[in-house]
PDB file of C-alpha atoms in Angstrom:
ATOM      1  CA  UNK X   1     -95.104 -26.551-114.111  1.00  0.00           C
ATOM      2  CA  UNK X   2     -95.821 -29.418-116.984  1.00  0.00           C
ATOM      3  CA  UNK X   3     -99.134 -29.525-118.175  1.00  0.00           C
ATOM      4  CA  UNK X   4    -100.275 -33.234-119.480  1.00  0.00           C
ATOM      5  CA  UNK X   5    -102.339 -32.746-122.608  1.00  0.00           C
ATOM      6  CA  UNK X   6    -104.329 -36.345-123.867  1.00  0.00           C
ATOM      7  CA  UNK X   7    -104.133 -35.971-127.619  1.00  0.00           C
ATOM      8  CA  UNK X   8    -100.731 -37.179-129.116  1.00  0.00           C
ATOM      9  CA  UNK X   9     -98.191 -34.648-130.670  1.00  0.00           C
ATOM     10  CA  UNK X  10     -98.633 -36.962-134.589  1.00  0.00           C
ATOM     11  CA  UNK X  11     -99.993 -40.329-134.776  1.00  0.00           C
ATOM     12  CA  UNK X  12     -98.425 -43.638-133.752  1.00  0.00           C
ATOM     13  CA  UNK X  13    -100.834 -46.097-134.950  1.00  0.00           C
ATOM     14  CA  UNK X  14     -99.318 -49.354-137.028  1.00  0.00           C
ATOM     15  CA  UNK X  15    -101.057 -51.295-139.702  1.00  0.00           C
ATOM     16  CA  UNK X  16    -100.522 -54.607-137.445  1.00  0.00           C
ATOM     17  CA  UNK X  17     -99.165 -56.138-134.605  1.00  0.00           C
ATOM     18  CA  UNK X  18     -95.414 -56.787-134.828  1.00  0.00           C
ATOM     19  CA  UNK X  19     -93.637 -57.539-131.527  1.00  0.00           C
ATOM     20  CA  UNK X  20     -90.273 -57.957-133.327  1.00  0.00           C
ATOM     21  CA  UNK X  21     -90.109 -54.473-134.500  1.00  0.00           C
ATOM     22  CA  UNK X  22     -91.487 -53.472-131.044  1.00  0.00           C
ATOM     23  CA  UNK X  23     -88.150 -54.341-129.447  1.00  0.00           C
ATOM     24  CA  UNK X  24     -86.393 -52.493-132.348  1.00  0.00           C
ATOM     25  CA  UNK X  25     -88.013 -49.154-131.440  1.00  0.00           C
ATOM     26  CA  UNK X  26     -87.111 -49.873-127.539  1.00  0.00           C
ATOM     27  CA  UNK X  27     -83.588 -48.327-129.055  1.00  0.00           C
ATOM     28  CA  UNK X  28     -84.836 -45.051-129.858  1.00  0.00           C
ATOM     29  CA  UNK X  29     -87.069 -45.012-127.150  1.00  0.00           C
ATOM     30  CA  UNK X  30     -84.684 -45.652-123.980  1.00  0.00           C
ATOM     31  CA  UNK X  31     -81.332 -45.939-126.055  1.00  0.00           C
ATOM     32  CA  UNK X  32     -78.321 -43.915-125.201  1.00  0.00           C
ATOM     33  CA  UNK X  33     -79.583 -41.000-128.336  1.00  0.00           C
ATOM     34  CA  UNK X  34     -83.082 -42.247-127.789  1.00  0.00           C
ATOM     35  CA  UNK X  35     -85.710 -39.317-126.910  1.00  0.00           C
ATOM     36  CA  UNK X  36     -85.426 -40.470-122.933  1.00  0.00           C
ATOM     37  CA  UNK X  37     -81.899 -39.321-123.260  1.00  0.00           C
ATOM     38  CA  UNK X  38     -82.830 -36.073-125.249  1.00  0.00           C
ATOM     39  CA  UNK X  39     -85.823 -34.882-123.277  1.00  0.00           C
ATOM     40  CA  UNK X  40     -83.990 -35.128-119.737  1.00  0.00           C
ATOM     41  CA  UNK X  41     -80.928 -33.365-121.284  1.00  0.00           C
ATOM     42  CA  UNK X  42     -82.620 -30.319-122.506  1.00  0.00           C
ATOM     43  CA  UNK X  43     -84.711 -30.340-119.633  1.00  0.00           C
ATOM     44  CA  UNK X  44     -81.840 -30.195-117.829  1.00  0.00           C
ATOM     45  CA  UNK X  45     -80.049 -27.988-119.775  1.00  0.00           C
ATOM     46  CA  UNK X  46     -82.987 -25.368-119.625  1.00  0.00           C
ATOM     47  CA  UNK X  47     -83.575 -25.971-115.716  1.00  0.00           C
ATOM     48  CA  UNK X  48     -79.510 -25.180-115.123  1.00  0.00           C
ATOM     49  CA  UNK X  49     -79.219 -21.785-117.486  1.00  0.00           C
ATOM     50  CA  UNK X  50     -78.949 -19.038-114.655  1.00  0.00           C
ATOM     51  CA  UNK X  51     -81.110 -16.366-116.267  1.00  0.00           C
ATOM     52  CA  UNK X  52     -84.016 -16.319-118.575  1.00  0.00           C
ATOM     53  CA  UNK X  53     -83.678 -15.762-122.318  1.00  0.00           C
ATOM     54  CA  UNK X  54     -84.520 -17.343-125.594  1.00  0.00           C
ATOM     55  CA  UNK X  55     -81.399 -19.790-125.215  1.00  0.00           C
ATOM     56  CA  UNK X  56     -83.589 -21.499-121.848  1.00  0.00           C
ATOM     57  CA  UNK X  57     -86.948 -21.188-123.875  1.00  0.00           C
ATOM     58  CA  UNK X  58     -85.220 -22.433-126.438  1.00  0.00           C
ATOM     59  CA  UNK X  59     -84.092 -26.023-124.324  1.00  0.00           C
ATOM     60  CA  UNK X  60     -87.449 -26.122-122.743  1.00  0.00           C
ATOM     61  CA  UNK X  61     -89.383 -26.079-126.183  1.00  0.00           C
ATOM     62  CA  UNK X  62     -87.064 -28.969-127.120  1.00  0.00           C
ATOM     63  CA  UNK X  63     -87.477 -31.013-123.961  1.00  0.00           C
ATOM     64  CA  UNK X  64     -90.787 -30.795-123.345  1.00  0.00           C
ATOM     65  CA  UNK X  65     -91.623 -31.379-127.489  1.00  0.00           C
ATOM     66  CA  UNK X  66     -89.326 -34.741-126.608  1.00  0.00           C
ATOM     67  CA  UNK X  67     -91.344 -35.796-123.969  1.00  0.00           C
ATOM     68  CA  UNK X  68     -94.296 -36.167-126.709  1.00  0.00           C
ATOM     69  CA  UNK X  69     -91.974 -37.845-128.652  1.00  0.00           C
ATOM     70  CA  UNK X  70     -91.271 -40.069-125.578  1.00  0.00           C
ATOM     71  CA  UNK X  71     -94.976 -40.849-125.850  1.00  0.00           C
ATOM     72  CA  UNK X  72     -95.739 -41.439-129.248  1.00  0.00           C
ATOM     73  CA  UNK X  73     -93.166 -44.267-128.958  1.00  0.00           C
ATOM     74  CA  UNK X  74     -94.368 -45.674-126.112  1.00  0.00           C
ATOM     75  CA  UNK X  75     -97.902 -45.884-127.643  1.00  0.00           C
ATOM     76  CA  UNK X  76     -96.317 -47.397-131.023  1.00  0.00           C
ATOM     77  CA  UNK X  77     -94.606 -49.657-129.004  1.00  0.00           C
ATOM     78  CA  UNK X  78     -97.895 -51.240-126.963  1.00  0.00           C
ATOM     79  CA  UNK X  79     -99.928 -50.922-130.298  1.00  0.00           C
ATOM     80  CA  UNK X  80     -97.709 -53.183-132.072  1.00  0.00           C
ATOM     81  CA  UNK X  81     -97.319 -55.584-129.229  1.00  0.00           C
ATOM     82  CA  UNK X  82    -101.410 -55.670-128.873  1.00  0.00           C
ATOM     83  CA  UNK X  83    -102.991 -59.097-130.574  1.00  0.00           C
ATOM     84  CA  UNK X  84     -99.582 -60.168-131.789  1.00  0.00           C
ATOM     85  CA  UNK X  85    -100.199 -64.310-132.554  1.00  0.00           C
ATOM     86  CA  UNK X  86     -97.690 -66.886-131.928  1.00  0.00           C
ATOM     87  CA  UNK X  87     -97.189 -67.328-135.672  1.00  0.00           C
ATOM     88  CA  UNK X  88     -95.872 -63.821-135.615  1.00  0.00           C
ATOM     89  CA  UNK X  89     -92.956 -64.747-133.865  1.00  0.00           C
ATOM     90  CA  UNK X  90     -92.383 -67.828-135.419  1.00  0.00           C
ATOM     91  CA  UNK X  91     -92.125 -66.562-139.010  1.00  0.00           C
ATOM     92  CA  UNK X  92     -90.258 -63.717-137.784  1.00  0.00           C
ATOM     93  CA  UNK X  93     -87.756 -66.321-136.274  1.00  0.00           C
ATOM     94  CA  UNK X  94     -87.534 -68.443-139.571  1.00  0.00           C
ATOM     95  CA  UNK X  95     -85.666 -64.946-140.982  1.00  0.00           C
ATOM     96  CA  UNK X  96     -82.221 -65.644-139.803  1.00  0.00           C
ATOM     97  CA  UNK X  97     -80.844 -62.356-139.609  1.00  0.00           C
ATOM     98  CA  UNK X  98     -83.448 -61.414-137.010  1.00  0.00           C
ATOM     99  CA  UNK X  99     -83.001 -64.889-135.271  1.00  0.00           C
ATOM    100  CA  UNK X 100     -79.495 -64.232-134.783  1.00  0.00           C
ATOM    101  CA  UNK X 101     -79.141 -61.000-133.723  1.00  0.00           C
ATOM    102  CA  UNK X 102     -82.830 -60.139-132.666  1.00  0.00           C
ATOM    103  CA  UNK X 103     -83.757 -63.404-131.099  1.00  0.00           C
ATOM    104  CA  UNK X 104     -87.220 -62.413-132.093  1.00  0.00           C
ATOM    105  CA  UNK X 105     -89.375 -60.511-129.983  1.00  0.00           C
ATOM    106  CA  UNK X 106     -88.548 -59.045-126.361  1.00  0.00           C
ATOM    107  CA  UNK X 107     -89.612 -61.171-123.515  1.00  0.00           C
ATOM    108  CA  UNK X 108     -90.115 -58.368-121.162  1.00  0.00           C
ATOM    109  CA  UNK X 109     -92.601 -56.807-123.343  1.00  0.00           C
ATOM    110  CA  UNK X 110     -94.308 -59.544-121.892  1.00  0.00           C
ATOM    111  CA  UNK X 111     -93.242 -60.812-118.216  1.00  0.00           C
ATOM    112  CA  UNK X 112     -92.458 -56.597-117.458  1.00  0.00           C
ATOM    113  CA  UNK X 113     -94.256 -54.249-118.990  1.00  0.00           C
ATOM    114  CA  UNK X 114     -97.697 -56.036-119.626  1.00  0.00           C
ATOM    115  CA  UNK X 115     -97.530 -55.525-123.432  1.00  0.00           C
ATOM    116  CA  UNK X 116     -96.188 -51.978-123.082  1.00  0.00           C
ATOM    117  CA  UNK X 117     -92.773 -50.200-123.763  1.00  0.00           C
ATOM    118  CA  UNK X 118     -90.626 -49.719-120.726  1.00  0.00           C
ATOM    119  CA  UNK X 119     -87.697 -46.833-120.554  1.00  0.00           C
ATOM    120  CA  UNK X 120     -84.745 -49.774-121.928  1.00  0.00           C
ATOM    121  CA  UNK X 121     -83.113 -49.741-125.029  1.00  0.00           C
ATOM    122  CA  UNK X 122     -84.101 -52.801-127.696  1.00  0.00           C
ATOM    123  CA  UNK X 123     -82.235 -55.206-125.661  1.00  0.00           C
ATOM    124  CA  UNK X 124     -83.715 -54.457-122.300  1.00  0.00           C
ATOM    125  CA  UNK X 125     -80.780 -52.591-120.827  1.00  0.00           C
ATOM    126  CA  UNK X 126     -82.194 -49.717-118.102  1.00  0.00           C
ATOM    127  CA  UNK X 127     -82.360 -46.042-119.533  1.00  0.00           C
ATOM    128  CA  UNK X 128     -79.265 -44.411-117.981  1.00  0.00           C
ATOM    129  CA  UNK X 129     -78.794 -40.854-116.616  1.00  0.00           C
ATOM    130  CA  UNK X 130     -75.114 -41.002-117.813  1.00  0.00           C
ATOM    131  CA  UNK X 131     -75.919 -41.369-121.587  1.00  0.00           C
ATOM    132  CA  UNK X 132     -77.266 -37.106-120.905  1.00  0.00           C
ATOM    133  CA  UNK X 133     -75.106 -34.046-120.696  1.00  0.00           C
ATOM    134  CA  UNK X 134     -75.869 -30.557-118.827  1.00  0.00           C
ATOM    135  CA  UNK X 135     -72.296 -28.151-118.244  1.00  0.00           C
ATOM    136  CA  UNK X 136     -74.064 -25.443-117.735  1.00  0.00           C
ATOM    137  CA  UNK X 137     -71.371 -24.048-120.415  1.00  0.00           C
ATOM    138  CA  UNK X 138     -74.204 -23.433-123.172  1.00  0.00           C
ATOM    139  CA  UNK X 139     -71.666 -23.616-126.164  1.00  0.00           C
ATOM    140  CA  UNK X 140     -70.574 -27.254-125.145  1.00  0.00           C
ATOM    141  CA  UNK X 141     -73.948 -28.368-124.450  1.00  0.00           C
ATOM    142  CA  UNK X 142     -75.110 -27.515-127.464  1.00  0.00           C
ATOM    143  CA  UNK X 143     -72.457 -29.253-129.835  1.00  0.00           C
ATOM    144  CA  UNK X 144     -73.532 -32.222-127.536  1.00  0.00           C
ATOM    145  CA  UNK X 145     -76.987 -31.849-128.532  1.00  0.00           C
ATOM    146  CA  UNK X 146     -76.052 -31.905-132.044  1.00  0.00           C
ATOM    147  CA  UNK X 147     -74.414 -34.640-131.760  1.00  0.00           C
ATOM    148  CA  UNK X 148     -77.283 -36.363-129.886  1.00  0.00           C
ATOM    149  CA  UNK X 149     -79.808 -35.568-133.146  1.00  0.00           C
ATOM    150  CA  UNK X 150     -77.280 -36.656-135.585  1.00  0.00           C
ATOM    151  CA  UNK X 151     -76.883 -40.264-134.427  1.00  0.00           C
ATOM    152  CA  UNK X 152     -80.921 -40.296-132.998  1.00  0.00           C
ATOM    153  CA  UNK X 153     -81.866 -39.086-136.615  1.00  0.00           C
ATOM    154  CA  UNK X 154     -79.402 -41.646-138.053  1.00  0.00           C
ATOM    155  CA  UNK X 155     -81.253 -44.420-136.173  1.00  0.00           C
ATOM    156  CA  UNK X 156     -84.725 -43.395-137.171  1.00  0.00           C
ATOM    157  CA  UNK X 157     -83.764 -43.731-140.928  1.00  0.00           C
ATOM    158  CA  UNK X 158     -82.170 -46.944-140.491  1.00  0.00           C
ATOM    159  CA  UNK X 159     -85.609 -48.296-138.161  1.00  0.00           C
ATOM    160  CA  UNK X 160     -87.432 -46.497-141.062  1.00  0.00           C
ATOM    161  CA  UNK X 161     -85.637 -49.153-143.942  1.00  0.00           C
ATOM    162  CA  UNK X 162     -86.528 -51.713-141.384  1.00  0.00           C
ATOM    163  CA  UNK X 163     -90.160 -52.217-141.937  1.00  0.00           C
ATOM    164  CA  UNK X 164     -92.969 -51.731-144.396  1.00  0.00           C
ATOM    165  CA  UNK X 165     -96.069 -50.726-142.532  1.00  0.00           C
ATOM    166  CA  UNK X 166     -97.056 -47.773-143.299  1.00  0.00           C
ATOM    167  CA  UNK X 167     -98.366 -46.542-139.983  1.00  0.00           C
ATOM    168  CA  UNK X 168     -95.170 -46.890-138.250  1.00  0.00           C
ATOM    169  CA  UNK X 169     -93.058 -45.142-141.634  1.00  0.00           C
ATOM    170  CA  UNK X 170     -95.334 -42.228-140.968  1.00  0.00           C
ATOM    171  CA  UNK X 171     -94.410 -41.802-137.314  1.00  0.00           C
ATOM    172  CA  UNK X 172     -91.212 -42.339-138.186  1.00  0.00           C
ATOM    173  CA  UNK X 173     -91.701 -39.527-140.878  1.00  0.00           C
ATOM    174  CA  UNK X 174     -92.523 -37.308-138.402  1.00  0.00           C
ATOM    175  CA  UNK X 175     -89.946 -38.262-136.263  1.00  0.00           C
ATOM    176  CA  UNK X 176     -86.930 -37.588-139.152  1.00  0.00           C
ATOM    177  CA  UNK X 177     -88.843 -33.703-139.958  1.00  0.00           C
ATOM    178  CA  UNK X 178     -88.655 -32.912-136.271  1.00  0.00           C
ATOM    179  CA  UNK X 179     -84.839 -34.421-136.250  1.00  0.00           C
ATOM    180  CA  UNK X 180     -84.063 -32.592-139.278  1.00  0.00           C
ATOM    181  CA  UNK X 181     -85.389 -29.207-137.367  1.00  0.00           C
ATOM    182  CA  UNK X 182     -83.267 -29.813-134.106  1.00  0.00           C
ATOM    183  CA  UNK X 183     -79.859 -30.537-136.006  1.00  0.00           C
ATOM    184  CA  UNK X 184     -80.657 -27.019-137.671  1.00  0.00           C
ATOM    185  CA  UNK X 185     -81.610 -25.296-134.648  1.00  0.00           C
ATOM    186  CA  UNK X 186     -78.740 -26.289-132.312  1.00  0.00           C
ATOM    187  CA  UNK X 187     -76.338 -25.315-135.359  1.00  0.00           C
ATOM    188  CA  UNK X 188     -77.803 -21.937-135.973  1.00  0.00           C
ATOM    189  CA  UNK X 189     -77.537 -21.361-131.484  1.00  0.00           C
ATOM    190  CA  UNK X 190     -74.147 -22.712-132.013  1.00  0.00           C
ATOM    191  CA  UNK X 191     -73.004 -20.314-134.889  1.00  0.00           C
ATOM    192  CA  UNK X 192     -74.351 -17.472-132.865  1.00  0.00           C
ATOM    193  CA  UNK X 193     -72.674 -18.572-130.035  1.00  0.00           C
ATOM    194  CA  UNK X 194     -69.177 -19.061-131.342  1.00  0.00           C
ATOM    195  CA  UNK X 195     -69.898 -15.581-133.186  1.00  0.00           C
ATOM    196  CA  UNK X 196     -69.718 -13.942-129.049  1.00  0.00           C
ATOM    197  CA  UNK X 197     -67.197 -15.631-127.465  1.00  0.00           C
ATOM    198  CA  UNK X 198     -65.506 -18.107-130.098  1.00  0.00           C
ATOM    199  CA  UNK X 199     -65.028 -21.950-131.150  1.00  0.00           C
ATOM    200  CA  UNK X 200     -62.980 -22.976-128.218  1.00  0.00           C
ATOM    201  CA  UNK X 201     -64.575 -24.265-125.066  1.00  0.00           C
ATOM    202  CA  UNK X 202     -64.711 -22.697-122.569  1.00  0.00           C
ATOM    203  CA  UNK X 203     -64.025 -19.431-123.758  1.00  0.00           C
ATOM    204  CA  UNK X 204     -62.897 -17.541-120.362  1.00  0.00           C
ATOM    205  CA  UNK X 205     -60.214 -20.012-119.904  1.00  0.00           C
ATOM    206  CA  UNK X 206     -56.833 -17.779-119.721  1.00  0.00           C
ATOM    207  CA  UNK X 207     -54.969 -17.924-122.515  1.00  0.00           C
ATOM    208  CA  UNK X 208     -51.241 -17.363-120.577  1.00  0.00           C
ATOM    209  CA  UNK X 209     -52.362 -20.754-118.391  1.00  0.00           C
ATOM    210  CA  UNK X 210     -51.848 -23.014-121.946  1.00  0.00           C
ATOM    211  CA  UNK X 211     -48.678 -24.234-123.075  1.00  0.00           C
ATOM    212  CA  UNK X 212     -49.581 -22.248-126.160  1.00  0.00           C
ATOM    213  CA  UNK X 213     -46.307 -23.787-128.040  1.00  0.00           C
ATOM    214  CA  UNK X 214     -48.444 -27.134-128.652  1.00  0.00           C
ATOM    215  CA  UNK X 215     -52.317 -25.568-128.867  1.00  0.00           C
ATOM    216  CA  UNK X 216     -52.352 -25.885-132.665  1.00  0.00           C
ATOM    217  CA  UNK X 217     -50.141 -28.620-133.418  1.00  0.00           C
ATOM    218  CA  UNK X 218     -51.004 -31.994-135.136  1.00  0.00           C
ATOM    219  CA  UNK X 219     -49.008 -35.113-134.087  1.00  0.00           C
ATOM    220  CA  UNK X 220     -48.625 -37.934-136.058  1.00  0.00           C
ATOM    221  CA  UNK X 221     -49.280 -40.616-134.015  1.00  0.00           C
ATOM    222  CA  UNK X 222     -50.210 -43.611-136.340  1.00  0.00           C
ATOM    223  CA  UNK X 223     -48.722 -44.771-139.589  1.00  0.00           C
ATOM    224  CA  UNK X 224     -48.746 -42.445-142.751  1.00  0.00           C
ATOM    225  CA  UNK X 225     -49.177 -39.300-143.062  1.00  0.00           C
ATOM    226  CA  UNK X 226     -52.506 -38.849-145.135  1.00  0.00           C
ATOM    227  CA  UNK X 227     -53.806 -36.614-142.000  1.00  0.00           C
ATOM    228  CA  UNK X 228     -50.890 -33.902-143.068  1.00  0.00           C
ATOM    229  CA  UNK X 229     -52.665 -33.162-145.788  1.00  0.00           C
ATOM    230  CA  UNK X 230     -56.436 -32.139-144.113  1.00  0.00           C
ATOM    231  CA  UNK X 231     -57.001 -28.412-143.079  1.00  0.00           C
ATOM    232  CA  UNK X 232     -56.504 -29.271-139.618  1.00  0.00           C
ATOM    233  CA  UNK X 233     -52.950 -29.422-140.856  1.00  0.00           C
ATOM    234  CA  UNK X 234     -51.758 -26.072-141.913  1.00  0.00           C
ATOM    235  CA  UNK X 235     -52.976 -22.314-142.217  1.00  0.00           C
ATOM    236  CA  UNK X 236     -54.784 -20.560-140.001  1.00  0.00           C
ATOM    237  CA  UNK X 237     -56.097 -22.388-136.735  1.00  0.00           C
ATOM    238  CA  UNK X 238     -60.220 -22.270-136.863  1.00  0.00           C
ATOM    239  CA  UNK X 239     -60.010 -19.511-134.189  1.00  0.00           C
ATOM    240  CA  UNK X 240     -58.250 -17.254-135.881  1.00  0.00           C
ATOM    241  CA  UNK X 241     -55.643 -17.313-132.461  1.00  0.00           C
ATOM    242  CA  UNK X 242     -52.881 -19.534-134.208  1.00  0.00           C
ATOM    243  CA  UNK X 243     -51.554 -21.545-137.212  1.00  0.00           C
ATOM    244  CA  UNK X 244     -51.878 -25.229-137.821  1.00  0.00           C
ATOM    245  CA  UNK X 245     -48.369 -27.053-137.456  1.00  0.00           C
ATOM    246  CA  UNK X 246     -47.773 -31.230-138.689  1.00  0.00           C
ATOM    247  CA  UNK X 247     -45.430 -33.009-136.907  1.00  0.00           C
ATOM    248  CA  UNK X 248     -44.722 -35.834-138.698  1.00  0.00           C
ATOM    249  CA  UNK X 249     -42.309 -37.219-135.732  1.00  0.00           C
ATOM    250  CA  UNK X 250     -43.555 -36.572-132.929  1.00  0.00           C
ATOM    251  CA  UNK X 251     -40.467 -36.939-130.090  1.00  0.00           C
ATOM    252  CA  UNK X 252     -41.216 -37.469-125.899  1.00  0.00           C
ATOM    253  CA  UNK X 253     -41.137 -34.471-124.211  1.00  0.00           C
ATOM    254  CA  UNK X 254     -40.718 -36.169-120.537  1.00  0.00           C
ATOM    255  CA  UNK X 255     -38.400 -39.824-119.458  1.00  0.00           C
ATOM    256  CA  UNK X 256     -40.584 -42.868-118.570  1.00  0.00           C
ATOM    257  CA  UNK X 257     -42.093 -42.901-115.484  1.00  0.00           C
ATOM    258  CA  UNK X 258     -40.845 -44.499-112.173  1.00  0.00           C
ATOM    259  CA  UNK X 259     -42.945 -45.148-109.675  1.00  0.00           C
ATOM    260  CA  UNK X 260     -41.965 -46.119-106.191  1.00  0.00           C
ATOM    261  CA  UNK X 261     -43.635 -49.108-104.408  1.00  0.00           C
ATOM    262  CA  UNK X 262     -46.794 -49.039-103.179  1.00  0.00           C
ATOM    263  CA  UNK X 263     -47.230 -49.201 -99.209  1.00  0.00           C
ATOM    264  CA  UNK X 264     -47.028 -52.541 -98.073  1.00  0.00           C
ATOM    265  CA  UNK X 265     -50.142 -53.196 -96.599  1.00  0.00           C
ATOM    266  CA  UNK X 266     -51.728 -52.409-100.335  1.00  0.00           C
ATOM    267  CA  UNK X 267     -50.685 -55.794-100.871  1.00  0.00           C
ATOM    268  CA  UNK X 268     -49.417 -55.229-104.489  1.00  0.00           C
ATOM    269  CA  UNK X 269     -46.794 -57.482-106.325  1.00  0.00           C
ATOM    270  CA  UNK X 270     -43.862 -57.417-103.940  1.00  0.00           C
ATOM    271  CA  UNK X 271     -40.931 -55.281-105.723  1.00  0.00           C
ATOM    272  CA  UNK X 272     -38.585 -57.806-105.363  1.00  0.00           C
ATOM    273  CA  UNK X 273     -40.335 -59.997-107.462  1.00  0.00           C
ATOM    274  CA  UNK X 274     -41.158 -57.656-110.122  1.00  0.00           C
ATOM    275  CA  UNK X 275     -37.122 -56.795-110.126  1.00  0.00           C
ATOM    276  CA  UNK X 276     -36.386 -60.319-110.671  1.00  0.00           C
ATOM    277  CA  UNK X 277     -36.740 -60.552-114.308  1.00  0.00           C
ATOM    278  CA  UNK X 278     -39.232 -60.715-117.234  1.00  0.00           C
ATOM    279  CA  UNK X 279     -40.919 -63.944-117.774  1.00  0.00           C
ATOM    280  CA  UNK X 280     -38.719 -64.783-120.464  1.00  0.00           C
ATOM    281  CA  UNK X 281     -36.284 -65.302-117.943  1.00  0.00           C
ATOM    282  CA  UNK X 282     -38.033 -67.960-116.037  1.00  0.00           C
ATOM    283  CA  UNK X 283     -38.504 -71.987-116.811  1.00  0.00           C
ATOM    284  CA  UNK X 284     -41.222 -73.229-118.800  1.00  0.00           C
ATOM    285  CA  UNK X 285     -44.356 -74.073-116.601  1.00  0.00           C
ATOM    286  CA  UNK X 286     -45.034 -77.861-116.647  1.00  0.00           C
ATOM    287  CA  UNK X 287     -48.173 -79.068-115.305  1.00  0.00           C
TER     288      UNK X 287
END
């Protein structure tokens, strides 16, 4: 059961109107790491844990903190889009950097979402289930999560270079502590979480069911061999189950494929034209 309450979690009040950098928040609003995408993954995360415990309280503290984050933006977003003049948008389109590759302001704002945010990212795409993760394998969620704050923190600081009001730089503010928390919390849950079942996903896996001759080897697969020389490359594997190997020539371990023709009423390229040559073989096409 979710309980609405009317005050905001911080404050989310600009200086002025500014309908460019209204669309620029849309990213970290309903962006793939924006806090749509990180409130419905914990919340899903928490709903699919099969037990209680403080790793579920944990995920529904998260999500349900996002949601307010969810609305903070959205009220940012409609503050700075209220009483925004024309001139607005024409000096912000004199800049060409943000004619280019903002266009300006977002239309929809607009024609939409009657001068309020909607759940898209800063260039109107829809806010997509896919962009969330929920295993129910806690240990892989959680790197995911991670993850998630790493590049939504990374976004905040760059939104936070982007402007100068000082209303917005202190949401924003807000917004980086609160990132700065999560990336710390998900890494201590991970740490204790490798420390009961270890660093490889998922743990219960059998061991015997892994060609174990390649689990801790390193190809080389591109030109050079500066990777040979990382940690991933030798010693001890990072599970303590194996040692790090280099290959620096990596040889097939299986001949190329040959696949018979496909049925004929697939309609593919008829075999007999695929045996009759490469195109090298065949005369010049002359219009």
């Amino acid at each position: 059961m979710f309980f609405n309450i009317k005050e905001l979690q911080y404050h989310a009040k600009p200086d002025r109107p500014d309908p460019v950098f209204a669309r620029k928040l849309q990213e970290v609003l309903g962006g793939q790491f924006g806090e749509i995408t990180v409130a419905m993954q914990y919340l899903f995360q928490g709903w699919n844990v099969r037990g209680d415990g403080k790793y579920k309280d944990l995920l529904m503290d998260t999500g349900t903190e996002e949601l307010a984050h969810v609305e903070m933006l959205a009220t940012m977003i409609a503050r700075l889009l209220d009483n925004a003049p024309l001139t607005t948008l024409e000096e912000a389109a004199k800049d060409p950097v943000i004619n280019a590759i903002l266009g300006g302001s977002n239309p929809q704002h607009a024609i939409v979402s009657g001068l309020g945010a909607a759940p898209t990212d800063s260039n109107g795409y829809p806010w997509n289930a896919k962009y969330t993760i929920a295993s129910g394998n806690l240990l892989a969620d959680f790197r995911h999560n991670l993850a998630a704050e790493s590049q939504g923190r990374l976004q905040v600081a760059r939104l936070y270079e982007m402007t100068n009001d000082r209303g917005v730089k202190d949401m924003l503010s807000w917004l980086l502590a609160r990132d700065t928390m999560h990336q710390n919390q998900w890494i201590a849950a991970i740490r204790e979480l490798e420390e009961k079942e270890g660093i490889v996903v998922p743990s219960t896996f059998p061991k015997e069911l892994e060609k174990r001759d390649v689990a801790y080897v390193l190809f080389n697969f591109s030109r050079g061999d500066e990777s040979a020389t990382g940690r991933w490359a030798h010693g001890p594997s990072m599970d303590g189950q194996g040692t790090f190997q280099y290959v620096q020539h990596p040889q097939p371990l299986a001949p190329a494929p040959k696949l018979p023709p496909a049925p004929p009423y697939i309609f593919d390229t008829p075999p007999e034209v695929l045996r009759k040559g490469s195109s090298a073989d065949m005369p010049p096409f002359m219009p």
